[in-house]
Tab-separated table of N, CA and C in Angstrom:
chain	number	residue	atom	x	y	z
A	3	UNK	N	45.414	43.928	9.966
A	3	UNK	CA	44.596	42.855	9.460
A	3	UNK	C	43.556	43.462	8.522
A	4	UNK	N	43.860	43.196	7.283
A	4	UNK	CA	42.448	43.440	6.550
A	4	UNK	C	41.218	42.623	6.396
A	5	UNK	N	39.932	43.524	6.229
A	5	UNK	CA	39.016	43.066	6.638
A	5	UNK	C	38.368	41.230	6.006
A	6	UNK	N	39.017	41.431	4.702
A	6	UNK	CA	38.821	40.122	3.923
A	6	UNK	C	39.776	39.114	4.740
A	7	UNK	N	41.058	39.074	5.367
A	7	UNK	CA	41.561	38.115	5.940
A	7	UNK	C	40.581	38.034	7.175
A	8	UNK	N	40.216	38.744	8.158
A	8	UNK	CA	39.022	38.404	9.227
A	8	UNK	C	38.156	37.764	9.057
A	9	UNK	N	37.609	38.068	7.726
A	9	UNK	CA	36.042	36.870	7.670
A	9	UNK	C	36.682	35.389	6.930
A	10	UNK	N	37.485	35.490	6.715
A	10	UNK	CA	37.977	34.004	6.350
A	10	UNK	C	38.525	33.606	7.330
A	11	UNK	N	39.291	34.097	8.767
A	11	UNK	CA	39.599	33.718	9.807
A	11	UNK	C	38.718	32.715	10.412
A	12	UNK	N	37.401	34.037	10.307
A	12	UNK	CA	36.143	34.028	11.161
A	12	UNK	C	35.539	32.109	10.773
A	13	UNK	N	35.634	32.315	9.668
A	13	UNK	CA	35.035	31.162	8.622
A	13	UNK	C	35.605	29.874	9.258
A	14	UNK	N	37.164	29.661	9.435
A	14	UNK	CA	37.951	28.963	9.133
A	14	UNK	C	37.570	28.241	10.741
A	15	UNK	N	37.344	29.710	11.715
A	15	UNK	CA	37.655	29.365	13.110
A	15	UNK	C	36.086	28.380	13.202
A	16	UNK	N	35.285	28.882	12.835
A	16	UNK	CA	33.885	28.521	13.213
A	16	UNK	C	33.517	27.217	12.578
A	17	UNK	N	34.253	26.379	12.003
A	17	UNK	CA	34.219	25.441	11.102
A	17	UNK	C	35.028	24.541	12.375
A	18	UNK	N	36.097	25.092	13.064
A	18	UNK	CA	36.532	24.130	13.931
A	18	UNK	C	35.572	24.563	15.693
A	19	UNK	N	34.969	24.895	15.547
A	19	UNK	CA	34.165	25.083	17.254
A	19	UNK	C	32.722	24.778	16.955
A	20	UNK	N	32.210	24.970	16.105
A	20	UNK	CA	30.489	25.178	15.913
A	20	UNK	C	30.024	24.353	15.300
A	21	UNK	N	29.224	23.583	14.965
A	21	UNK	CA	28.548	22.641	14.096
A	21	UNK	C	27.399	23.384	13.346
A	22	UNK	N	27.375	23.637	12.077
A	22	UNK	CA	25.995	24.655	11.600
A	22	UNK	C	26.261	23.813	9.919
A	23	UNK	N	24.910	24.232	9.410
A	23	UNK	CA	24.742	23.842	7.904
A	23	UNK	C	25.347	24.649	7.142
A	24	UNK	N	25.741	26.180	7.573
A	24	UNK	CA	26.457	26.787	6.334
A	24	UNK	C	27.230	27.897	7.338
A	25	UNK	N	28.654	28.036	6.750
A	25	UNK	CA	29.047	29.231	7.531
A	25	UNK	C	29.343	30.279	7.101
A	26	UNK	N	28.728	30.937	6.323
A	26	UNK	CA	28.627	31.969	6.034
A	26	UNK	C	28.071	33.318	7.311
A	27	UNK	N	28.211	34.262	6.696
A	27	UNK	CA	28.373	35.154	7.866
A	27	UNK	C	26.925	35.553	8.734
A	28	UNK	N	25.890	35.727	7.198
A	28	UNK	CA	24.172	35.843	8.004
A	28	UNK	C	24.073	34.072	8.404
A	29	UNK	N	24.234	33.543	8.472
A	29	UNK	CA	23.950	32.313	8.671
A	29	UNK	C	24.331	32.042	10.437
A	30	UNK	N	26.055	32.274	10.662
A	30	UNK	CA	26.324	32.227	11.582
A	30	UNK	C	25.472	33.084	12.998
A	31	UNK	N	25.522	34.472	11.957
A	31	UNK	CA	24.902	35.371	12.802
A	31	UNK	C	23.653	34.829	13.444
A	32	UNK	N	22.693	34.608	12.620
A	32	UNK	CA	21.338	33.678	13.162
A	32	UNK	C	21.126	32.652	13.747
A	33	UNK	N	22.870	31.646	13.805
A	33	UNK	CA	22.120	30.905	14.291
A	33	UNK	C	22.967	30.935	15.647
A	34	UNK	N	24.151	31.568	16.055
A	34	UNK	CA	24.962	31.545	17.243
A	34	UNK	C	24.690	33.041	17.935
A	35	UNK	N	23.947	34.171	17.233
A	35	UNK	CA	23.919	35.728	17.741
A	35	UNK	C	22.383	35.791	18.199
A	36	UNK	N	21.681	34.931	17.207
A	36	UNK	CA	20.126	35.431	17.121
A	36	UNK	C	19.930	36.587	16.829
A	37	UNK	N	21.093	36.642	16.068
A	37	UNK	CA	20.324	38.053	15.114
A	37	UNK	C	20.275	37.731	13.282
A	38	UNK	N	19.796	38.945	13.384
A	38	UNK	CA	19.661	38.881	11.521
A	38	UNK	C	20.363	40.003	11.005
A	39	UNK	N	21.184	39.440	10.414
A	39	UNK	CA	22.366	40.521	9.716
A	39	UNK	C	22.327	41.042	8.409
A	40	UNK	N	22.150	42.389	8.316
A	40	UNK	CA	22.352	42.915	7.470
A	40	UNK	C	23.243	43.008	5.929
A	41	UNK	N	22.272	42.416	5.278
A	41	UNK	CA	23.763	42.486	3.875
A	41	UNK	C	23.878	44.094	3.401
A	42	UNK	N	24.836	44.281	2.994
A	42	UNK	CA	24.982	45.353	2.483
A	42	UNK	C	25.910	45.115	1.061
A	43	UNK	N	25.030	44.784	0.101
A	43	UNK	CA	25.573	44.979	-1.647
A	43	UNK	C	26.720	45.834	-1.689
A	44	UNK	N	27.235	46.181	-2.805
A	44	UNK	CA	27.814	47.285	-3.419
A	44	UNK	C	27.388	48.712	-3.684
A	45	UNK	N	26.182	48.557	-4.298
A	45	UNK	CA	24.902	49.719	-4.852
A	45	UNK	C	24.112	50.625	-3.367
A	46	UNK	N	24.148	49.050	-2.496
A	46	UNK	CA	23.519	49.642	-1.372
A	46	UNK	C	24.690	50.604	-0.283
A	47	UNK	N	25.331	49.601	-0.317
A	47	UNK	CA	26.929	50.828	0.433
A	47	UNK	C	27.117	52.109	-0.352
A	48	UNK	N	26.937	52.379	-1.450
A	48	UNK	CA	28.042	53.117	-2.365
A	48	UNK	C	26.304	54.193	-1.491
A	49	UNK	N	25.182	54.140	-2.093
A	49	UNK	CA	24.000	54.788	-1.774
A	49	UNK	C	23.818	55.207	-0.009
A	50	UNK	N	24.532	54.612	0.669
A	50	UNK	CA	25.213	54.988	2.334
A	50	UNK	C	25.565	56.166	2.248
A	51	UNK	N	26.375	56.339	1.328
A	51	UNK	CA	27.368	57.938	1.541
A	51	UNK	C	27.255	58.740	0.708
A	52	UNK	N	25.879	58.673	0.248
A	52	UNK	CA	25.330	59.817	-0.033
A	52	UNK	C	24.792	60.850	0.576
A	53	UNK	N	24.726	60.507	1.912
A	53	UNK	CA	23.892	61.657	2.953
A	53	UNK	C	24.399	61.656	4.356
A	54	UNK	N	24.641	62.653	5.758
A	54	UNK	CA	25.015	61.664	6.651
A	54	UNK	C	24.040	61.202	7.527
A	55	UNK	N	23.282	61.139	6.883
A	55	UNK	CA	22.304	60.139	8.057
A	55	UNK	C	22.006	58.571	7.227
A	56	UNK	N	21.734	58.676	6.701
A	56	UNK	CA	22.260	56.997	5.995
A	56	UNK	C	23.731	56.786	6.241
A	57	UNK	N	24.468	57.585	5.917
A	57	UNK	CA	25.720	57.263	6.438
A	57	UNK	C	26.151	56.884	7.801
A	58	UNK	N	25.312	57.665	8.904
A	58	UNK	CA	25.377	57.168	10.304
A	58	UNK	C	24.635	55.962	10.349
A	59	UNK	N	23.529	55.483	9.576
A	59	UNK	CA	23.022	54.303	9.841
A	59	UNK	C	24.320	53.568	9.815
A	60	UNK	N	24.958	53.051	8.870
A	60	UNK	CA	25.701	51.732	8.696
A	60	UNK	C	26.882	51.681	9.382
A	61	UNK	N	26.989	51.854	10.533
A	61	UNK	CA	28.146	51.271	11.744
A	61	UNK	C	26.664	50.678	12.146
A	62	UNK	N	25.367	50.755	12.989
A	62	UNK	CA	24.643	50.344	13.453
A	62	UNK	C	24.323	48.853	12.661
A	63	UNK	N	24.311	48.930	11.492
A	63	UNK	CA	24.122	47.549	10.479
A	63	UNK	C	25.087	46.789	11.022
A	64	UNK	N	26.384	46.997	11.099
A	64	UNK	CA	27.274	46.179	11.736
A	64	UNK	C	28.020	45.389	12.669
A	65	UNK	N	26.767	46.083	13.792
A	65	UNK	CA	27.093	46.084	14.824
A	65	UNK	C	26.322	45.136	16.086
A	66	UNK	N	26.871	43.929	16.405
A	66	UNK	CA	25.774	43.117	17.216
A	66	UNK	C	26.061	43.154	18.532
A	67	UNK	N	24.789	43.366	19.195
A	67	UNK	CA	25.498	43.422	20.892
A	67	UNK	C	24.780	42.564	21.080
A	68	UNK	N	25.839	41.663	22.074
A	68	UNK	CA	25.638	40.434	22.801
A	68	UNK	C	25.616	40.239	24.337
A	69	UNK	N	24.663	39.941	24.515
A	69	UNK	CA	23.981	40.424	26.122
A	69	UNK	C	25.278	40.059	27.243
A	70	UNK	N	25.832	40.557	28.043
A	70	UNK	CA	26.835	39.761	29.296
A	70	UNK	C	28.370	39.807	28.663
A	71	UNK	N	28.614	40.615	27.327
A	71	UNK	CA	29.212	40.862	26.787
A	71	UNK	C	29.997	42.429	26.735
């Protein structure tokens, strides 16, 4: 599964279970995770792997833990 078919899954699924004003992905995140999700641009990813400690940051950007989960 590539990653672009998942978030249109994601999209498609959450459109039939959830009721929200927009479903986009920070949107969802905030309003079903209570979190605030990280965008990550192009400029800002590509500037990730320049070092590995910015580079170890961004699995953590991606990553939401959900309590009982």
């Amino acid at each position: 599964m590539t990653p672009g078919r998942l978030v249109c899954d994601l999209k498609i699924s959450s459109k039939e279970l959830v009721q929200c004003k927009s479903y986009d992905l920070t949107e969802l995140a905030r309003t079903l995770l209570h979190k605030q999700r990280l965008e990550l641009g192009p400029e800002r990813l590509q500037n990730m792997y320049r070092s590995v400690s910015t580079l170890g940051a961004f699995p953590r950007g991606l990553v939401f833990r959900v309590p009982g989960h």
